[in-house]
Coordinates of C-alpha atoms and ligand atoms in Angstrom, one line a residue:
M1 CA 31.2 -38.8 -9.2
A2 CA 33.9 -39.2 -6.5
T3 CA 32.0 -42.0 -4.9
A4 CA 32.0 -44.2 -8.0
M5 CA 35.8 -44.1 -8.3
A6 CA 37.8 -47.0 -6.9
N7 CA 40.3 -45.6 -4.4
K8 CA 43.6 -47.4 -3.9
T9 CA 44.1 -46.3 -0.3
L10 CA 40.6 -47.4 0.6
Q11 CA 41.1 -50.8 -1.0
N12 CA 44.4 -51.4 0.8
I13 CA 43.1 -50.6 4.3
S14 CA 44.0 -53.6 6.6
G15 CA 42.7 -52.4 10.1
T16 CA 39.1 -51.5 11.1
I17 CA 37.5 -48.2 10.1
L18 CA 35.0 -47.5 12.8
L19 CA 32.2 -45.0 12.1
A20 CA 30.7 -43.5 15.2
G21 CA 27.3 -42.0 14.3
A22 CA 25.7 -43.2 11.1
G23 CA 23.2 -40.4 10.5
K24 CA 23.0 -38.2 7.5
M25 CA 26.7 -37.3 7.2
G26 CA 28.1 -40.5 8.6
G27 CA 25.8 -42.6 6.4
A28 CA 26.8 -40.6 3.3
M29 CA 30.5 -41.2 4.1
L30 CA 29.9 -44.9 4.6
T31 CA 28.1 -45.1 1.2
G32 CA 31.1 -43.3 -0.4
W33 CA 33.7 -45.7 1.2
L34 CA 31.9 -48.8 0.0
A35 CA 31.5 -47.4 -3.5
G36 CA 35.2 -46.4 -3.4
G37 CA 36.2 -50.0 -2.8
L38 CA 36.5 -50.3 0.9
D39 CA 35.9 -53.9 2.0
P40 CA 32.7 -53.9 4.1
R41 CA 34.4 -56.4 6.5
R42 CA 36.9 -53.6 7.4
V43 CA 34.0 -51.4 8.6
A44 CA 32.4 -51.2 12.0
V45 CA 29.5 -48.9 12.9
V46 CA 28.6 -47.7 16.4
E47 CA 25.2 -46.1 16.3
P48 CA 22.3 -46.4 18.8
H49 CA 19.5 -46.3 16.2
L50 CA 20.6 -48.3 13.2
S51 CA 18.6 -47.3 10.0
P52 CA 17.3 -50.1 7.8
E53 CA 19.9 -49.2 5.2
I54 CA 22.8 -49.5 7.7
T55 CA 21.3 -52.7 9.2
A56 CA 21.2 -54.2 5.6
L57 CA 25.0 -53.6 5.4
G58 CA 25.4 -56.1 8.2
A59 CA 24.8 -58.9 5.7
K60 CA 27.7 -57.6 3.6
G61 CA 30.1 -57.8 6.5
V62 CA 29.8 -54.4 8.2
A63 CA 30.1 -55.0 12.0
L64 CA 27.1 -53.4 13.7
N65 CA 27.7 -52.1 17.2
P66 CA 30.6 -54.5 17.9
D67 CA 32.2 -54.5 21.4
V68 CA 35.8 -53.4 21.6
K69 CA 37.2 -56.9 21.1
A70 CA 35.1 -57.7 18.1
A71 CA 35.9 -54.4 16.5
G72 CA 39.6 -55.5 16.2
T73 CA 42.4 -52.9 15.8
V74 CA 40.7 -49.6 14.9
E75 CA 43.0 -48.0 12.3
T76 CA 40.7 -44.9 12.0
M77 CA 37.7 -43.9 14.0
V78 CA 35.4 -41.4 12.1
V79 CA 33.3 -39.4 14.6
A80 CA 30.1 -38.2 13.0
V81 CA 27.8 -37.7 16.0
K82 CA 26.2 -34.3 16.8
P83 CA 28.7 -32.1 18.6
Q84 CA 26.4 -31.8 21.7
M85 CA 26.4 -35.7 21.9
F86 CA 30.2 -35.9 21.8
R87 CA 31.1 -35.7 25.5
E88 CA 28.5 -38.3 26.4
A89 CA 29.4 -40.6 23.4
G90 CA 33.2 -40.0 23.8
A91 CA 33.6 -42.1 27.0
R92 CA 32.4 -45.3 25.1
L93 CA 34.2 -44.3 21.9
K94 CA 37.6 -43.8 23.7
S95 CA 37.6 -47.6 24.5
Y96 CA 38.0 -48.3 20.8
V97 CA 41.0 -46.0 20.5
S98 CA 44.6 -47.5 20.7
D99 CA 48.0 -46.0 20.2
E100 CA 47.6 -46.8 16.4
T101 CA 44.2 -45.1 16.0
S102 CA 43.6 -42.0 14.1
V103 CA 40.4 -40.1 15.1
V104 CA 38.8 -38.2 12.2
S105 CA 36.1 -35.9 13.4
I106 CA 33.5 -34.1 11.2
M107 CA 31.8 -32.5 14.1
A108 CA 31.3 -28.7 13.7
G109 CA 33.1 -26.6 16.3
T110 CA 34.8 -29.5 18.2
T111 CA 38.4 -28.6 18.5
I112 CA 41.5 -30.9 18.1
A113 CA 42.2 -30.2 21.8
A114 CA 38.7 -31.4 22.9
L115 CA 39.0 -34.5 20.7
E116 CA 42.4 -35.4 22.1
E117 CA 41.1 -34.9 25.7
V118 CA 37.9 -37.0 25.2
C119 CA 39.0 -39.7 22.7
G120 CA 42.8 -39.6 22.5
G121 CA 44.3 -40.8 19.3
A122 CA 45.9 -38.9 16.5
V123 CA 43.3 -36.3 15.6
V124 CA 42.1 -35.0 12.2
R125 CA 39.4 -32.3 12.4
A126 CA 37.4 -31.9 9.2
M127 CA 34.5 -29.8 8.0
P128 CA 32.4 -31.3 5.2
N129 CA 29.2 -29.9 3.7
T130 CA 25.8 -31.4 2.6
P131 CA 26.5 -32.0 -1.1
A132 CA 28.6 -34.9 0.4
A133 CA 25.3 -36.8 0.2
I134 CA 25.7 -36.9 -3.6
G135 CA 29.5 -37.2 -3.7
R136 CA 29.9 -33.5 -4.5
G137 CA 30.9 -32.1 -1.1
I138 CA 34.0 -30.2 -0.2
T139 CA 35.8 -31.0 3.0
V140 CA 38.5 -29.0 4.7
A141 CA 40.7 -30.9 7.1
V142 CA 43.4 -30.0 9.6
A143 CA 45.7 -32.6 11.3
A144 CA 47.2 -32.6 14.8
K145 CA 51.0 -32.8 14.9
T146 CA 50.7 -36.4 16.1
V147 CA 49.1 -37.6 12.8
S148 CA 51.5 -39.6 10.7
A149 CA 51.7 -39.3 6.9
G150 CA 50.1 -42.7 6.5
Q151 CA 47.2 -41.7 8.8
R152 CA 46.7 -38.5 6.9
A153 CA 46.6 -40.4 3.6
V154 CA 43.9 -42.7 5.0
A155 CA 41.9 -39.7 6.4
D156 CA 42.2 -38.0 3.0
A157 CA 40.9 -41.1 1.2
L158 CA 37.9 -41.5 3.7
L159 CA 37.0 -37.8 3.3
R160 CA 37.5 -37.8 -0.4
A161 CA 34.8 -40.5 -0.8
T162 CA 32.2 -37.7 -0.6
G163 CA 33.8 -35.1 -2.8
S164 CA 37.0 -33.0 -2.8
V165 CA 39.3 -32.3 0.1
E166 CA 41.5 -29.4 1.1
W167 CA 44.0 -29.5 3.9
V168 CA 45.0 -26.4 6.0
E169 CA 47.8 -26.2 8.6
D170 CA 46.1 -23.6 10.9
E171 CA 43.1 -24.9 12.9
S172 CA 41.9 -21.3 13.6
L173 CA 40.9 -21.2 9.9
M174 CA 38.1 -23.7 10.6
D175 CA 35.7 -21.0 11.8
A176 CA 35.9 -19.2 8.4
V177 CA 35.8 -22.5 6.6
T178 CA 32.6 -23.4 8.5
A179 CA 31.1 -20.1 7.5
V180 CA 32.0 -20.4 3.8
S181 CA 31.6 -24.0 2.8
G182 CA 30.0 -25.7 5.8
S183 CA 27.1 -23.3 5.9
G184 CA 27.5 -22.2 2.3
P185 CA 24.9 -24.6 0.7
A186 CA 22.2 -22.8 2.7
Y187 CA 23.1 -19.4 1.2
V188 CA 22.8 -20.9 -2.3
F189 CA 19.4 -22.4 -1.4
L190 CA 18.4 -18.9 -0.2
L191 CA 19.5 -17.5 -3.5
A192 CA 17.1 -19.9 -5.3
E193 CA 14.2 -18.9 -2.9
E194 CA 14.8 -15.1 -3.3
L195 CA 15.2 -15.4 -7.1
A196 CA 11.8 -17.2 -7.2
R197 CA 10.2 -14.6 -5.0
A198 CA 11.5 -11.7 -7.1
G199 CA 10.2 -13.5 -10.2
V200 CA 6.7 -13.6 -8.6
E201 CA 7.1 -9.9 -7.8
A202 CA 7.9 -9.3 -11.5
G203 CA 4.6 -11.1 -12.5
L204 CA 5.5 -14.7 -13.0
P205 CA 3.2 -17.5 -11.7
E206 CA 4.8 -18.9 -8.5
A207 CA 5.3 -22.5 -9.9
L208 CA 7.1 -21.2 -13.0
A209 CA 9.2 -18.7 -11.0
T210 CA 10.2 -21.5 -8.6
K211 CA 11.1 -23.9 -11.4
L212 CA 13.1 -21.2 -13.2
A213 CA 15.0 -20.2 -10.1
R214 CA 15.8 -23.8 -9.1
E215 CA 17.0 -24.9 -12.5
T216 CA 19.0 -21.7 -13.0
V217 CA 20.9 -22.1 -9.7
A218 CA 21.4 -25.8 -10.3
G219 CA 22.4 -25.3 -14.0
A220 CA 24.8 -22.4 -13.2
G221 CA 26.3 -24.4 -10.4
E222 CA 26.9 -27.3 -12.7
L223 CA 28.4 -25.0 -15.4
L224 CA 30.8 -23.6 -12.8
H225 CA 31.7 -27.1 -11.7
R226 CA 32.5 -28.3 -15.2
S227 CA 34.3 -25.1 -16.3
D228 CA 37.9 -24.2 -15.7
L229 CA 37.1 -20.5 -16.0
P230 CA 36.9 -18.3 -12.9
S231 CA 33.3 -17.5 -11.8
A232 CA 33.9 -13.8 -12.7
T233 CA 34.7 -14.7 -16.3
L234 CA 31.6 -16.9 -16.5
R235 CA 29.6 -13.9 -15.2
Q236 CA 31.2 -11.5 -17.7
N237 CA 30.6 -13.9 -20.5
V238 CA 26.8 -13.6 -20.0
T239 CA 26.8 -9.9 -19.5
S240 CA 26.4 -7.7 -22.6
P241 CA 27.1 -3.9 -22.0
G242 CA 23.8 -2.1 -21.6
G243 CA 21.8 -5.4 -21.5
T244 CA 19.4 -6.9 -19.0
T245 CA 22.0 -8.9 -17.0
A246 CA 24.1 -5.7 -16.7
A247 CA 21.0 -3.9 -15.3
A248 CA 20.5 -6.5 -12.6
L249 CA 24.2 -6.7 -11.8
G250 CA 24.3 -2.9 -11.4
V251 CA 22.0 -3.4 -8.4
L252 CA 23.6 -6.5 -7.0
M253 CA 27.1 -5.1 -7.4
G254 CA 26.2 -1.6 -6.2
E255 CA 26.8 0.0 -2.9
P256 CA 25.7 -1.6 -0.6
G257 CA 25.5 -4.7 -2.7
L258 CA 26.0 -8.5 -2.4
R259 CA 29.7 -8.0 -1.6
D260 CA 28.9 -6.1 1.6
L261 CA 26.0 -8.4 2.5
M262 CA 28.2 -11.5 2.0
I263 CA 31.1 -10.1 4.0
R264 CA 28.7 -9.4 6.9
A265 CA 27.0 -12.8 6.6
I266 CA 30.4 -14.7 6.6
A267 CA 31.6 -12.6 9.5
A268 CA 28.5 -13.4 11.5
A269 CA 28.8 -17.2 10.8
T270 CA 32.6 -17.1 11.6
K271 CA 31.9 -15.3 14.9
R272 CA 29.2 -17.8 15.8
S273 CA 31.5 -20.7 15.0
K274 CA 34.1 -19.2 17.4
E275 CA 31.5 -18.9 20.1
L276 CA 30.3 -22.5 19.7
A277 CA 33.8 -24.0 19.5
K278 CA 34.8 -26.2 22.4
Ligands
LIG1 N1 24.8 -31.8 8.1 C1 25.7 -30.9 7.7 O1 25.5 -30.0 6.9 C2 27.0 -31.0 8.4 C3 28.1 -30.2 7.8 C4 29.3 -30.3 8.4 C5 29.5 -31.1 9.5 N2 28.5 -31.7 10.1 C6 28.7 -32.5 11.3 O2 28.4 -33.9 11.0 C7 28.0 -34.4 12.3 C8 26.8 -35.3 12.0 O3 25.7 -34.5 11.5 P1 24.4 -35.2 10.8 O4 23.7 -34.1 10.1 O5 24.8 -36.4 10.1 O6 23.6 -35.6 12.2 P2 22.7 -36.8 12.4 O7 22.0 -37.2 11.2 O8 21.8 -36.5 13.6 O9 23.7 -38.0 12.8 C9 24.3 -38.2 14.0 C10 24.1 -39.7 14.3 O10 24.9 -40.0 15.5 C11 24.1 -40.9 16.3 N3 24.5 -40.9 17.7 C12 24.0 -40.3 18.7 N4 24.7 -40.6 19.9 C13 25.6 -41.5 19.5 C14 26.6 -42.3 20.3 N5 26.7 -42.2 21.6 N6 27.4 -43.1 19.6 C15 27.2 -43.3 18.3 N7 26.3 -42.6 17.5 C16 25.5 -41.7 18.1 C17 22.7 -40.3 16.1 O11 21.8 -41.3 16.5 P3 20.3 -40.8 17.0 O12 19.7 -40.1 15.9 O13 19.6 -42.0 17.4 O14 20.6 -39.8 18.2 C18 22.7 -40.1 14.6 O15 22.4 -41.2 13.9 C19 27.7 -33.3 13.2 O16 28.7 -33.3 14.2 C20 27.8 -32.1 12.4 O17 28.4 -31.0 13.1 C21 27.2 -31.7 9.5

C-alpha cells in the first residue's frame, strides 16, 4: 500500500506542512504522510473541530491550530476544507502563506485563479478520490506556472501518500477528471447495487445477491489492479463465444448500451463541474 512506503521527499521536508481542514480527505492524507515517514513535528493542522484521532497526534508533535508565528515557515499548505467554506476560511489561511509557500488544494471546482486570489502562494490544484482513505486513491494535479520543480516534487509526494498521482498541464481537463475519477467510485458502487438488484430479480435471496455483487465488484477491481492487462483483455478472457457472459455482454454492449450511458453520465458530471467551478 502506498501509505506504508517510506518516501524520501517526505522524510527530507524541512519546513512546515500545514493541513487546513482535517476531515475525511485531509485526515486520510495526514495518515498517509505520517506512514510515509513525514516527521510529525513538521506538520501543523488548522481545523475548527479536531477529531480525537487528530488531537492524539498532538502528543506526537503535530501542531494543533498554531498561530502564524508558532507554525513557522510554511513550506506547503494543503487546503482540504469544503469548497463552500473556502472564501471564509481563506482570509485566515492567507496569513500562513509567505513567498516560499506552495498551496496545494484538493477542493473540487476551486480554480487556480481563485486560490491565487484568496490565499496567494504557488498553487497546485488537485483532485483525489475516496479510495485515498485506504491508500488506493488516484489524484490528478495541475500546477500554476509559479510552482517550482522542488515545490511540485513536494506536492507530488504529499498527494502520492494516498495512492497514485497523474499530472496534467491544462487546468480545463479538471472538469472531466472530476467526472471520471473524482466521482467515479460512486458509479462503481452503483454497479454493485444494480448487480445485486438484478440478482434478486433473477430469483436469488437478497442477502446472497448483495454478497455476490459486492465481492464480484471488489474482486474484479483487485484483479484489474494487480494485472498488467487492459480491462478489455480481462473481459475477453472470461467471455466464451456463445456462453453466459457473452449473453449478458450482448445486452450491456448493445445499442443503446453501457457505452452510451457512460458517455452521457460523464458529460453530465463534466458540465456540472464547469457550472460549480469558481
Ligand atoms: N470526499 C471526496 O470524495 C472528495 C473527492 C475529491 C475532492 N474532495 C475535496 O476534499 C475536500 C474535503 O472534503 P471532505 O470530504 O474531507 O470534507 P470534510 O470531511 O467535511 O472535511 C472538511 C474539514 O474542513 C474543516 N473546516 C471547516 N472550516 C474550516 C476552516 N475555516 N479552517 C480549517 N478547517 C475548516 C471542517 O470542519 P467542520 O466539520 O467542523 O466544519 C472539516 O473537518 C473538499 O473540498 C472536497 O471537494 C473530496
